[in-house]
Tab-separated table of C-alpha atoms and ligand atoms in Angstrom:
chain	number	residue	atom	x	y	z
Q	251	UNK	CA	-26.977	119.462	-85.239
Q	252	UNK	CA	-27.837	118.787	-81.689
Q	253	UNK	CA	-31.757	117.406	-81.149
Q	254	UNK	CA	-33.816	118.624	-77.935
Q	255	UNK	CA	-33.960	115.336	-76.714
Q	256	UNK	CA	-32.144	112.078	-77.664
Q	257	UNK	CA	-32.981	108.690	-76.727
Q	258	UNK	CA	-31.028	106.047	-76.871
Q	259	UNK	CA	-31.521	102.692	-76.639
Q	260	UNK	CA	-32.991	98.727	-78.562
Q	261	UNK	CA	-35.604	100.717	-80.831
Q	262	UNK	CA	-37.926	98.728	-82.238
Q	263	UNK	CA	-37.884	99.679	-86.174
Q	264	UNK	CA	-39.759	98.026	-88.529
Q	265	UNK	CA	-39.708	94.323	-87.421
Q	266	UNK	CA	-37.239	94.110	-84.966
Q	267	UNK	CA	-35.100	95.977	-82.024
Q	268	UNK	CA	-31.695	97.894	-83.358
Q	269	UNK	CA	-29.633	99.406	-81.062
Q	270	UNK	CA	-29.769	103.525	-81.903
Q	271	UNK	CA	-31.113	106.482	-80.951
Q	272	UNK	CA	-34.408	108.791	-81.657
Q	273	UNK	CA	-34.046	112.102	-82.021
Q	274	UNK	CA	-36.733	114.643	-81.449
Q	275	UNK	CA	-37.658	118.829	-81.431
Q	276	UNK	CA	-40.811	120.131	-80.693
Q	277	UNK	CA	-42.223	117.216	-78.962
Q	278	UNK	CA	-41.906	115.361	-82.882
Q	279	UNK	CA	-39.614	112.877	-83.733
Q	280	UNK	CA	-37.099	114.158	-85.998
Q	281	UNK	CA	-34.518	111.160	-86.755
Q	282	UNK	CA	-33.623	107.549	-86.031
Q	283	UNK	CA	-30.032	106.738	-86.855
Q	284	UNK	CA	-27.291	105.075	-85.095
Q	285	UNK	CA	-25.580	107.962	-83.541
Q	286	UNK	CA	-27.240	111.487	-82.379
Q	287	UNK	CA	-26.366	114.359	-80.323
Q	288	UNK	CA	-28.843	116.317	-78.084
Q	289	UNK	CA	-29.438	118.678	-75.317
Q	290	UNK	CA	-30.665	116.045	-73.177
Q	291	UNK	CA	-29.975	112.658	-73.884
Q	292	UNK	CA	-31.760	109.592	-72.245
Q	293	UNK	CA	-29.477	106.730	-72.416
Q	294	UNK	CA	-31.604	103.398	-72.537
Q	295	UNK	CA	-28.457	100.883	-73.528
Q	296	UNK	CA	-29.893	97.706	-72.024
Q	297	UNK	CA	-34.261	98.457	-72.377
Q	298	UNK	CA	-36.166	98.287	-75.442
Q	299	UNK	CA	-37.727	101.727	-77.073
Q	300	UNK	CA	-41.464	101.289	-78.166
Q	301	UNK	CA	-44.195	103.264	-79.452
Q	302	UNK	CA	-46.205	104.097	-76.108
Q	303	UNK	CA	-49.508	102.726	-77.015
Q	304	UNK	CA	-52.946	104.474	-77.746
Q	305	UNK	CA	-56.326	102.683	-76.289
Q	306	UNK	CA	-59.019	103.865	-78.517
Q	307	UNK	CA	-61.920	102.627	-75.749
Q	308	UNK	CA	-62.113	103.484	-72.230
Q	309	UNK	CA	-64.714	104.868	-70.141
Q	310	UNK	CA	-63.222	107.735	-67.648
Q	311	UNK	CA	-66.830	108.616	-65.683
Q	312	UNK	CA	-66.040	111.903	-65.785
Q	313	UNK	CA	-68.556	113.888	-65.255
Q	314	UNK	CA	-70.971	112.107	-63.225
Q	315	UNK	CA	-69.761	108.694	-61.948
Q	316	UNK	CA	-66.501	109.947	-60.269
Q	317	UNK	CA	-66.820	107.592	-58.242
Q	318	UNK	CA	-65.704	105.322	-60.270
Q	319	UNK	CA	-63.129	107.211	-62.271
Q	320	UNK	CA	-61.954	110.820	-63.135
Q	321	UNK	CA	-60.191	112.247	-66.362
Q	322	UNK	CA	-57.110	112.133	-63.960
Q	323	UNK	CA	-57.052	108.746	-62.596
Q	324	UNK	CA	-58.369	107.151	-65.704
Q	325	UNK	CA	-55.216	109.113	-67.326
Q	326	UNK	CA	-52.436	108.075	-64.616
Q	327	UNK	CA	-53.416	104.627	-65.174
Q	328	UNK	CA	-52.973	104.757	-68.629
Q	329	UNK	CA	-49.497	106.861	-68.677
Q	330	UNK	CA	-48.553	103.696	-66.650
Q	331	UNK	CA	-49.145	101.021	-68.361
Q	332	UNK	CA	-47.694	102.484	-71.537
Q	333	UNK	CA	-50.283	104.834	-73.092
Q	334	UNK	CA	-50.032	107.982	-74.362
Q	335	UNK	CA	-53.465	108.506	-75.482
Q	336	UNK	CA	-56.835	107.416	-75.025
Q	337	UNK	CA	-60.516	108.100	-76.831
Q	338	UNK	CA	-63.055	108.413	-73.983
Q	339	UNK	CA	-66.663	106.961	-74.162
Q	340	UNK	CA	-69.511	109.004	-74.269
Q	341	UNK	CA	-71.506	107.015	-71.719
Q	342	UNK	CA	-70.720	109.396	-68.397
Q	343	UNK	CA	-73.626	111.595	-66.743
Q	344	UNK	CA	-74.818	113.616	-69.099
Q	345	UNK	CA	-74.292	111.527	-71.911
Q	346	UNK	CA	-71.952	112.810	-74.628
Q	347	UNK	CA	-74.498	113.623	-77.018
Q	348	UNK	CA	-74.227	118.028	-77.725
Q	349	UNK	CA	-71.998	120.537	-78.668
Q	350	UNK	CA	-72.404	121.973	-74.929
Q	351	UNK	CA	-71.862	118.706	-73.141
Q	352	UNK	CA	-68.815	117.971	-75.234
Q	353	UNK	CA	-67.400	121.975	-74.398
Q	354	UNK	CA	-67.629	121.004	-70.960
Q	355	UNK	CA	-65.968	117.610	-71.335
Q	356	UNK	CA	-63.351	118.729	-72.923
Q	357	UNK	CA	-63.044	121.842	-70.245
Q	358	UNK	CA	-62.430	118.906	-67.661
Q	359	UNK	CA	-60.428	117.192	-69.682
Q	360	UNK	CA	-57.949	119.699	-70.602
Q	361	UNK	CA	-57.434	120.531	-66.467
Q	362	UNK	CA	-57.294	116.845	-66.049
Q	363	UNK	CA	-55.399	114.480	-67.736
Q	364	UNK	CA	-51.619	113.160	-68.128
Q	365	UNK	CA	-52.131	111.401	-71.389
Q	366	UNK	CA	-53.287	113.102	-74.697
Q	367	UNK	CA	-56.781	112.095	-75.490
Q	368	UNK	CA	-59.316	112.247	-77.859
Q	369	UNK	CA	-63.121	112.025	-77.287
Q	370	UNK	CA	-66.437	110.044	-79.061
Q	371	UNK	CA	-69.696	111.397	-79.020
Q	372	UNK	CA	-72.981	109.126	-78.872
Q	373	UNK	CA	-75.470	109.208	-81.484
Q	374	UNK	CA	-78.671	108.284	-80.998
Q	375	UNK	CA	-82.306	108.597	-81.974
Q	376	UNK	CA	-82.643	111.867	-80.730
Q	377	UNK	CA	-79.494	113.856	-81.571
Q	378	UNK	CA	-78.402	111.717	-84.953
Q	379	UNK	CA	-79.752	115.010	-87.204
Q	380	UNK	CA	-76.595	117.237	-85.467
Q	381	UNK	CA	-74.062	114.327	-86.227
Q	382	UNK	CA	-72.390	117.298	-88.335
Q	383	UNK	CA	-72.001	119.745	-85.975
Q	384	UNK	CA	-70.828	117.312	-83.204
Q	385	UNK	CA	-68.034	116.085	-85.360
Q	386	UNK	CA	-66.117	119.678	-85.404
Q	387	UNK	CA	-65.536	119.094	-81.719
Q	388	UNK	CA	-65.592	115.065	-81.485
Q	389	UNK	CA	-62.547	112.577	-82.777
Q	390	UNK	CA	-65.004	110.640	-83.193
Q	391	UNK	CA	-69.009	108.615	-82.638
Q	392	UNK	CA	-70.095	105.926	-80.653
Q	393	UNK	CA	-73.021	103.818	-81.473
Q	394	UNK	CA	-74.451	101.224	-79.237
Q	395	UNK	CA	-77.073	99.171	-80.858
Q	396	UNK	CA	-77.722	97.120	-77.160
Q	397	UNK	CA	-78.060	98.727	-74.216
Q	398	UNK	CA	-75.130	98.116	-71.516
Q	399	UNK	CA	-74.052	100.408	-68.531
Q	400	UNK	CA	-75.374	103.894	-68.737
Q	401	UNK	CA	-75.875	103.400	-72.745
Q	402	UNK	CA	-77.510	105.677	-75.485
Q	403	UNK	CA	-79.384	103.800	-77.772
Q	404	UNK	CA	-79.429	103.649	-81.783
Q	405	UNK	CA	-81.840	101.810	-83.524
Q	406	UNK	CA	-80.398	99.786	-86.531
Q	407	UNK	CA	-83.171	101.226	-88.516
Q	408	UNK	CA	-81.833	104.781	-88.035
Q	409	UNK	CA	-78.439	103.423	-89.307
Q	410	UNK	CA	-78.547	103.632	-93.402
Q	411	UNK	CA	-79.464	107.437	-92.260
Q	412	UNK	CA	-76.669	107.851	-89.721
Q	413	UNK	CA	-73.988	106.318	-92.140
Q	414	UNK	CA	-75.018	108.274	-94.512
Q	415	UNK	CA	-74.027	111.903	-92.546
Q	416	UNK	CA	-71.388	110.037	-90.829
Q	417	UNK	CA	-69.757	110.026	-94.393
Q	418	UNK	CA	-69.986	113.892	-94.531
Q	419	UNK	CA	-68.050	114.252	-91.479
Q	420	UNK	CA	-64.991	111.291	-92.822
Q	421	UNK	CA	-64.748	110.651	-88.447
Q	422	UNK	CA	-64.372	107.047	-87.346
Q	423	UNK	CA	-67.551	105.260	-85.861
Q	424	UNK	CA	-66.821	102.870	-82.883
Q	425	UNK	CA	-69.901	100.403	-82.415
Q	426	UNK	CA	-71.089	98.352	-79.567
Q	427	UNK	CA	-72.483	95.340	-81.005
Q	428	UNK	CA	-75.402	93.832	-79.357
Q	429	UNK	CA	-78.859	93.782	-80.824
Q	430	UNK	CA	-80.962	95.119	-78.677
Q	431	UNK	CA	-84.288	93.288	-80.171
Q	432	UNK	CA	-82.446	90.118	-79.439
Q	433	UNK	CA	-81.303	90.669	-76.188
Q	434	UNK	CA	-84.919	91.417	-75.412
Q	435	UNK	CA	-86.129	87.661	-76.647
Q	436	UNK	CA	-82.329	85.885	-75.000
Q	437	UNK	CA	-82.190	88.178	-71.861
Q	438	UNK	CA	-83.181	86.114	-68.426
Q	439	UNK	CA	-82.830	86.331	-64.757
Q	440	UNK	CA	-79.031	85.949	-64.304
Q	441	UNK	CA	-77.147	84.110	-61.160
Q	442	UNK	CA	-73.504	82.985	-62.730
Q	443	UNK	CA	-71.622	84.014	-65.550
Q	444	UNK	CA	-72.755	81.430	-67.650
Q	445	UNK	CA	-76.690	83.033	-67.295
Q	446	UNK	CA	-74.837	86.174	-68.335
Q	447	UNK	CA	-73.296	84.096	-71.650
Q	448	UNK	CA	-76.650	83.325	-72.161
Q	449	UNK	CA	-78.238	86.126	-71.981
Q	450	UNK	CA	-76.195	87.965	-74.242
Q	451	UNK	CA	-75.410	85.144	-76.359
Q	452	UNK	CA	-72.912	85.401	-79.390
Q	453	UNK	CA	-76.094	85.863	-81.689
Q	454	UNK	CA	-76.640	89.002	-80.926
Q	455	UNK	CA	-73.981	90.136	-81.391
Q	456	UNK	CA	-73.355	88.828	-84.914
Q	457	UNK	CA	-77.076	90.130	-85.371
Q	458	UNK	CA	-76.199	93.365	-84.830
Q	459	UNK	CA	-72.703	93.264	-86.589
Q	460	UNK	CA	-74.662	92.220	-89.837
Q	461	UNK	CA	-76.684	94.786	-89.354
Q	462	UNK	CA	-74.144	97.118	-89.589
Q	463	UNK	CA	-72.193	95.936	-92.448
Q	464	UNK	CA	-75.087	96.331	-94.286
Q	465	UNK	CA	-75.853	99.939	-93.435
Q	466	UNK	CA	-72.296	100.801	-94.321
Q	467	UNK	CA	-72.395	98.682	-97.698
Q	468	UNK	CA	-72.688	102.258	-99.812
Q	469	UNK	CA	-70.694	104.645	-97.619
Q	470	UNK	CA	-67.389	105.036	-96.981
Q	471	UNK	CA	-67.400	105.398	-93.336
Q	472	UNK	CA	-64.554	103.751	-91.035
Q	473	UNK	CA	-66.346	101.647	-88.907
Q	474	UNK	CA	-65.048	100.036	-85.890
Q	475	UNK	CA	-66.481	96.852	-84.201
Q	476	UNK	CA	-65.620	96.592	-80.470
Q	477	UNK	CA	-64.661	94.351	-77.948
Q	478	UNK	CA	-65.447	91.211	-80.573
Q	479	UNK	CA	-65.814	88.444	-77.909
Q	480	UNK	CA	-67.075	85.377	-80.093
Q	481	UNK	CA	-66.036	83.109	-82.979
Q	482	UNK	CA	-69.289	83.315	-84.786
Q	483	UNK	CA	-68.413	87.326	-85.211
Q	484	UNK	CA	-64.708	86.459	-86.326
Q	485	UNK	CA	-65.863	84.450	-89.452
Q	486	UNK	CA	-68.457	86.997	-90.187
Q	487	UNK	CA	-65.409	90.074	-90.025
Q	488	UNK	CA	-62.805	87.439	-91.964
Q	489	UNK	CA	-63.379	88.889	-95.351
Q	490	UNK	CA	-64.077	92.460	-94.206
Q	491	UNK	CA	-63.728	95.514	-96.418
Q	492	UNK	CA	-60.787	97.773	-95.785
Q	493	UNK	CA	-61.785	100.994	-93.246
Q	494	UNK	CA	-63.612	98.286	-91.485
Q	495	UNK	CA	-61.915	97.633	-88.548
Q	496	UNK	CA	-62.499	95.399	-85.246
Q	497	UNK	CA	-61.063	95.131	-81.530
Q	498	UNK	CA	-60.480	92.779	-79.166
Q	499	UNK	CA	-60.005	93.291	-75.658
Q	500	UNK	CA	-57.502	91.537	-73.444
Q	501	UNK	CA	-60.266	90.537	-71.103
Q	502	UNK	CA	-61.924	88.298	-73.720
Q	503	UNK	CA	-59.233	87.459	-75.348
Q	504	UNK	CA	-57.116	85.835	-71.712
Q	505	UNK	CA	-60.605	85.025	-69.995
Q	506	UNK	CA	-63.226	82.714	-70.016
Q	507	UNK	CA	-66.113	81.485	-68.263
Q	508	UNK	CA	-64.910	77.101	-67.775
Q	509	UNK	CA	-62.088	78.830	-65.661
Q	510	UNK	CA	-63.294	81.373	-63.835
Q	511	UNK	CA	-65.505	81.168	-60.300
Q	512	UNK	CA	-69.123	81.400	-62.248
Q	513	UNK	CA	-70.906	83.339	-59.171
Q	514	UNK	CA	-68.276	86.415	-59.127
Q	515	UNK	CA	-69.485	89.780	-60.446
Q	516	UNK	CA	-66.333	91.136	-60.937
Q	517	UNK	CA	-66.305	89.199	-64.556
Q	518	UNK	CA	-69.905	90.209	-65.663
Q	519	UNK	CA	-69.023	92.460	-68.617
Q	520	UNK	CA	-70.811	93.166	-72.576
Q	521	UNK	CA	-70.288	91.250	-74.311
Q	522	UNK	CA	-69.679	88.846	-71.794
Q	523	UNK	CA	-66.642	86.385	-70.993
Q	524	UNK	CA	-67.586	83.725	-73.066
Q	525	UNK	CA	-66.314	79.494	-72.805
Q	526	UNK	CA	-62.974	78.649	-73.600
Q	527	UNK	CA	-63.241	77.697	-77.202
Q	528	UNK	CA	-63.628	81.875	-77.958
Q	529	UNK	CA	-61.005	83.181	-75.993
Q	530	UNK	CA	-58.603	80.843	-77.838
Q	531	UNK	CA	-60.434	81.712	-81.142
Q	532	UNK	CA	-59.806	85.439	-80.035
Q	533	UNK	CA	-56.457	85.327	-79.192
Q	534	UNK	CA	-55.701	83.772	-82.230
Q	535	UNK	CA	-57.055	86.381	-83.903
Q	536	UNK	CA	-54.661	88.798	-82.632
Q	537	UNK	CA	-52.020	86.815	-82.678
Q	538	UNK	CA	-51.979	85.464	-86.162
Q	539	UNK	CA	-52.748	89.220	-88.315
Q	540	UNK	CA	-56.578	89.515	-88.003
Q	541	UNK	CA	-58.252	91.334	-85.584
Q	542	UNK	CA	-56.844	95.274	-86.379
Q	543	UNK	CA	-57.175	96.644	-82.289
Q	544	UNK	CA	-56.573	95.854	-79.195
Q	545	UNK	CA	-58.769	97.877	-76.863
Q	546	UNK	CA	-58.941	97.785	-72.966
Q	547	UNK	CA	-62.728	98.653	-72.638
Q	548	UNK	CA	-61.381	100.190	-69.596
Q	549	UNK	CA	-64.692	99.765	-67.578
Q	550	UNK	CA	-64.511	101.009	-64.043
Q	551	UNK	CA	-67.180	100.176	-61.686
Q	552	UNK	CA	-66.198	100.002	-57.667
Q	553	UNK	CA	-66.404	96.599	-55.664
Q	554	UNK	CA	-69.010	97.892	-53.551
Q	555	UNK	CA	-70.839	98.372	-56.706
Q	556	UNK	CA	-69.816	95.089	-58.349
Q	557	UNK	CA	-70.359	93.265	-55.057
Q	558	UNK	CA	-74.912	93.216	-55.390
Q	559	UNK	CA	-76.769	90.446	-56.602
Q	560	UNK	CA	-75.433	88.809	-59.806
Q	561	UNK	CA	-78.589	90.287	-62.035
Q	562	UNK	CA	-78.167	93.857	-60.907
Q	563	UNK	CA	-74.778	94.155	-60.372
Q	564	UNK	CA	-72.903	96.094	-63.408
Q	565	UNK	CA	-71.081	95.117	-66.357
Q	566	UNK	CA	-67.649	96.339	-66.894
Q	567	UNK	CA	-64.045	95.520	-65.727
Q	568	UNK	CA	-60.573	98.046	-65.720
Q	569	UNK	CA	-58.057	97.504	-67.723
Q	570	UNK	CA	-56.026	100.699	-69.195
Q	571	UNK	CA	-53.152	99.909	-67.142
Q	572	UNK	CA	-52.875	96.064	-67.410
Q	573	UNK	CA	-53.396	96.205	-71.226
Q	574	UNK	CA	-49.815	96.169	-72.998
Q	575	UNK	CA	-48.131	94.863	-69.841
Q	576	UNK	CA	-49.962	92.070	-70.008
Q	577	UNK	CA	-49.556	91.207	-73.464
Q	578	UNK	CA	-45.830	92.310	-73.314
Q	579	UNK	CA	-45.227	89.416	-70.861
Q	580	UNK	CA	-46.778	87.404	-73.571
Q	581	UNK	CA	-44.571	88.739	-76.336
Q	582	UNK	CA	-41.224	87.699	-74.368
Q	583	UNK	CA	-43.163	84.029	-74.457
Q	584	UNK	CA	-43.390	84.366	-77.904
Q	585	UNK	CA	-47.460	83.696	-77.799
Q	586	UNK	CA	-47.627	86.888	-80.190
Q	587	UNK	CA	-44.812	89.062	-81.762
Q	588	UNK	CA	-44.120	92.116	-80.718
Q	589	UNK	CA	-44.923	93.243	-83.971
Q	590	UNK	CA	-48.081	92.504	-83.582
Q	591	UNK	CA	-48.235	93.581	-80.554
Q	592	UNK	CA	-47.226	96.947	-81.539
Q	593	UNK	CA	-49.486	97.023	-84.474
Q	594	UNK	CA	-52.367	96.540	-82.277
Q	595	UNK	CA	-51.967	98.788	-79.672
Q	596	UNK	CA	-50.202	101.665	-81.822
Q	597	UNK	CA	-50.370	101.638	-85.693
Q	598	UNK	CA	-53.481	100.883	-86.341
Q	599	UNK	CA	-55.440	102.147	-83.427
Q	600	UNK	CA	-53.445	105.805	-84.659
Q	601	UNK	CA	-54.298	104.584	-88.135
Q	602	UNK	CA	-58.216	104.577	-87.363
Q	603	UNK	CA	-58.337	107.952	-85.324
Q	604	UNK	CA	-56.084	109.715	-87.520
Q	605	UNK	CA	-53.759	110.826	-85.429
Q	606	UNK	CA	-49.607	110.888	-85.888
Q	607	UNK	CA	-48.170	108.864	-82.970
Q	608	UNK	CA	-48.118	105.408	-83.047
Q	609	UNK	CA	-44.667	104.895	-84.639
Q	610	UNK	CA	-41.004	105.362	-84.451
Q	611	UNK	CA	-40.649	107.354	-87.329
Q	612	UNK	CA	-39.722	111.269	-88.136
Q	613	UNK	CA	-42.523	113.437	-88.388
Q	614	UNK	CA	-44.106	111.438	-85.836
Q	615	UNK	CA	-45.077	112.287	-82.110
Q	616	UNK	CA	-42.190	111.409	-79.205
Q	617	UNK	CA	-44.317	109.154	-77.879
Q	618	UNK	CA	-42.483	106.815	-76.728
Q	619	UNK	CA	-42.193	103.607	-73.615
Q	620	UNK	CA	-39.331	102.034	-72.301
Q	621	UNK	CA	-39.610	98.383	-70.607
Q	622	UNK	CA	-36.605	96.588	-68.920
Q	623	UNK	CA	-38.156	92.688	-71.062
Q	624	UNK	CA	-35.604	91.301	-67.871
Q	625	UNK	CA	-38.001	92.519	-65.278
Q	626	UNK	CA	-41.296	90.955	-65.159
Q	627	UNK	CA	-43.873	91.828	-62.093
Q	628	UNK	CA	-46.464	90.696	-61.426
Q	629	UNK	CA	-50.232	92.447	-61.405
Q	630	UNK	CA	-51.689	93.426	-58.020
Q	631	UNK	CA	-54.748	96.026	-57.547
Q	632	UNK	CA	-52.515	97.866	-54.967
Q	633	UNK	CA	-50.132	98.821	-57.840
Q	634	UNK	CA	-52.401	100.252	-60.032
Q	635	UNK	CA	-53.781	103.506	-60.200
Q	636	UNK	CA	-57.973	103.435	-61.096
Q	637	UNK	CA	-60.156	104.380	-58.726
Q	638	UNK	CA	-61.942	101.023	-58.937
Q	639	UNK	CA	-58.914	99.258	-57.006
Q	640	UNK	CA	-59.620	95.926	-57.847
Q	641	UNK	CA	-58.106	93.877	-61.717
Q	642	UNK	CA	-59.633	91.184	-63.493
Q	643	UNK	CA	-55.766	89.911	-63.953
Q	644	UNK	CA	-54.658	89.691	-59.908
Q	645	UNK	CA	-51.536	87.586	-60.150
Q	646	UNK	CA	-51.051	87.735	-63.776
Q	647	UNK	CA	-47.229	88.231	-64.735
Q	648	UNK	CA	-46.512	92.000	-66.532
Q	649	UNK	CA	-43.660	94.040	-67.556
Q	650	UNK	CA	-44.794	97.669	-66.886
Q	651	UNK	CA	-42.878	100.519	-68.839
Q	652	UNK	CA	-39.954	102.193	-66.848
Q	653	UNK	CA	-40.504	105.402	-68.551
Q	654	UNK	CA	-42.733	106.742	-70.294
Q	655	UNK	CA	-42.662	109.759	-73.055
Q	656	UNK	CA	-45.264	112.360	-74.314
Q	657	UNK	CA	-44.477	114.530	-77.093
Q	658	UNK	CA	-41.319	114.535	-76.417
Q	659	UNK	CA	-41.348	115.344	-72.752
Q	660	UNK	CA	-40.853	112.399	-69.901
Q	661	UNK	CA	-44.226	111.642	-68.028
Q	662	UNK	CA	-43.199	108.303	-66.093
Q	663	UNK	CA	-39.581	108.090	-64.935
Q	664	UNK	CA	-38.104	105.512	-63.316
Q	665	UNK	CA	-41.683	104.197	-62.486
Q	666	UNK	CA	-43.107	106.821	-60.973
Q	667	UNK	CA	-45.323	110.018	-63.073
Q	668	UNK	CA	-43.409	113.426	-62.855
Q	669	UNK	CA	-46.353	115.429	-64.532
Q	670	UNK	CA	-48.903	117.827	-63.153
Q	671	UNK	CA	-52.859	116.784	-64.684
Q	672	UNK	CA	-53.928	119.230	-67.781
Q	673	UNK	CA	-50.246	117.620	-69.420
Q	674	UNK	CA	-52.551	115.489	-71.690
Q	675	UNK	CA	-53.700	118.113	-74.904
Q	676	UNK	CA	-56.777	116.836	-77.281
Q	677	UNK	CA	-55.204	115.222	-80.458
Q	678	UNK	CA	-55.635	116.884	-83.919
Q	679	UNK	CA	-56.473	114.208	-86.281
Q	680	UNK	CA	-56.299	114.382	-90.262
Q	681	UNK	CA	-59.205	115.416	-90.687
Q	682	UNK	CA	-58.439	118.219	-88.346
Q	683	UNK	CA	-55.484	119.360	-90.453
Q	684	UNK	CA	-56.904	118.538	-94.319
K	738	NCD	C1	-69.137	99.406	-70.247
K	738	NCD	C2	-69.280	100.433	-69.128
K	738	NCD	O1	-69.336	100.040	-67.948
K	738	NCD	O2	-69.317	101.624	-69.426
K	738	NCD	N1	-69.457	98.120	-69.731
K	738	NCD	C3	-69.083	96.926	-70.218
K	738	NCD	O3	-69.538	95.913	-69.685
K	738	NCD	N2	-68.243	96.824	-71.219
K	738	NCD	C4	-69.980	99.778	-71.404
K	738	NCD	C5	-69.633	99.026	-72.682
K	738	NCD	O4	-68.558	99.203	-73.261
K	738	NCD	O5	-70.434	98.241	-73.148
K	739	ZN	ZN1	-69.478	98.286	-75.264
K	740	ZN	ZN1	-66.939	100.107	-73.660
């Protein structure tokens, strides 16, 4: 039998790269063996075949802060650095918080983007009652218990409540962790990056985080933690329940705040960068089989927008692109496996939304990235494709995928991306399909 499309090449199967080929019809993959025959066949012979990788937390601005990003920027960037789907933040202008709002999102969406994508609602005081509804048209909810750029606000009494509809609707719930209570009594007048540790300090969020694990205690609700940036909130996740899951971004994880110039905006973020100590506690958490995500927090703002005062200017950095490339770099240095690797920015971020990509394996989607590991490059904002043309990892050494598959059907090739926006379709997740 000949396949639609073959690809051949070092696959990387279980826990290491074997030389075969990946069959696959219908956009699904449909075999792995040594030899195959297809219609088209892709012939890899001296690049390695990976899962492309899903981010499950960026924030595209679309609608309303276009400036700063669009469905199809945010989307090239991503098909770039390896991605083949993303779950968009419900912090743009109008918040994500209605049936309506979400229609029109997705209207966008669906004329806009290269990747496949998912999207997360908010939930807060006002709109928790419809949580329901919502979740026939979301992949998911976002709570944010502190208030950060353009946020929607829960309060952690409302949460017993909110877990306990959650659990009707069996979506995941991604959480920004900051207390907002305690943030009020920390927060000062900020002039460096160490203000901004400060001001947010690691307290809060392990405040907040308690807060939540307690809520959850009788419902059984995946529950995400995001962008964990200190070691206080590692020991309190250590022993977590299973469906409770946390992410780590490659910003706190590479970055801190005794090696970076203290006065530059460009780092404020929430959490924030945090001293040395945590980033090495963090990236040991990846590293050695704890932390379950790794999760760009693709923030976006625009250096005229990053460049006011320290206390005013916003929080957020980019990162979509950077993300696996970076840490690929750090896989051929053997500072993590690319097992791990690949768990953390494809099984178990598909794992948590449900969806089948993620994985080299039949009945899976084709979604699949090819990197030369003999040709390393190194990160400059020119290269990269958000509309906030400026990276938090100028100078850092990558190795950005040569090619790039979507269901089957090539979306970066030789480097450059071959597809018209409104490629990218909304995933159906299990839940969808039970
Ligand atoms: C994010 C943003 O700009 O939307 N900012 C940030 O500092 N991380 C919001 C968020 O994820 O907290
Ligand atoms: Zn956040
Ligand atoms: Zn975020």
């Amino acid at each position: 039998m000949s396949h639609d499309i073959v690809l051949e090449g070092n696959v990387f199967i279980q826990d290491s790269f074997h030389q075969c080929c990946i069959g696959i019809d219908d956009g699904r993959i449909t075999a792995v063996k040594k030899i195959l025959k297809g219609d088209v066949h892709h012939r890899f012979s001296k690049k390695v075949l990976m899962p492309a990788g899903c981010d499950i937390h960026v924030h595209f601005r679309d609608p309303g802060l276009t400036q700063k990003e669009t469905f199809q920027t945010g989307s090239t960037a991503a098909v770039y650095g390896g991605i083949s789907c993303i779950f968009d933040m419900p912090n743009t202008l109008p918040q994500t918080t209605s049936i309506s709002i979400l229609k029109d999102k997705i209207n966008t969406a669906s004329r806009s983007m290269l990747c496949d994508y998912g999207l997360y609602a908010g939930i807060t005081d006002h709109n928790f009652k419809d949580v329901i509804e919502i979740a026939r048209m979301a992949q998911g909810f976002k709570i944010f218990l502190g208030s950060t750029t353009n946020s929607l606000l829960l309060s952690p009494l409302k949460l017993p409540l909110v877990f306990e509809m959650l659990a009707q609707t069996k979506r995941p719930v991604l959480c920004h962790a900051e207390d907002a209570k305690c943030l009020k009594r920390t927060q000062r007048m900020e002039k460096d990056l160490k203000d901004h540790h400060r001001s947010r300090p690691p307290l809060c969020e392990t405040t907040a985080i308690k807060d939540l694990l307690r809520a959850r205690a009788d419902h059984d609700v995946p529950l995400h933690i995001c962008h964990v940036s200190s070691k206080d909130s590692l020991d309190l996740l250590k022993d977590r329940p299973t469906k409770i899951t946390y992410g780590i971004t490659p910003h706190h994880s590479l970055l801190n705040i005794d090696s970076l110039p203290l006065s530059d905006t460009r780092y404020k973020v929430n959490p924030p960068l945090r001293p040395k100590e945590h980033m090495h506690a963090l990236f040991e958490a990846l590293s050695k089989d704890q932390a379950d995500v790794l999760e760009s927090d693709h923030a976006p703002h625009l250096l005229k927008e990053k460049n006011e005062e320290f206390n005013t200017a916003p929080s957020g950095v980019p990162g979509v692109e950077t993300m696996i490339p970076l840490f690929i770099y750090l896989a051929i240095k053997e500072k993590i496996s690319f097992s791990r690797l690949i768990d953390l920015t494809c099984v178990n971020p598909a794992k948590l939304t449900g969806i089948r990509k993620g994985s080299l394996k039949v009945g899976f989607d084709g979604d699949i990235a090819v990197y030369d590991l003999r040709h390393i490059s190194t990160v400059c904002a020119e290269m990269l494709h958000s509309k906030a043309e400026w990276t938090p990892f100028e100078g850092y050494n990558a190795v950005f995928p040569t090619n790039v598959f979507i269901r089957g059907s090539s979306v970066i090739e030789d480097g450059e991306c071959i597809r018209r926006p409104g490629f990218g379709n909304q995933v159906r997740t299990r839940e969808d399909n039970d």
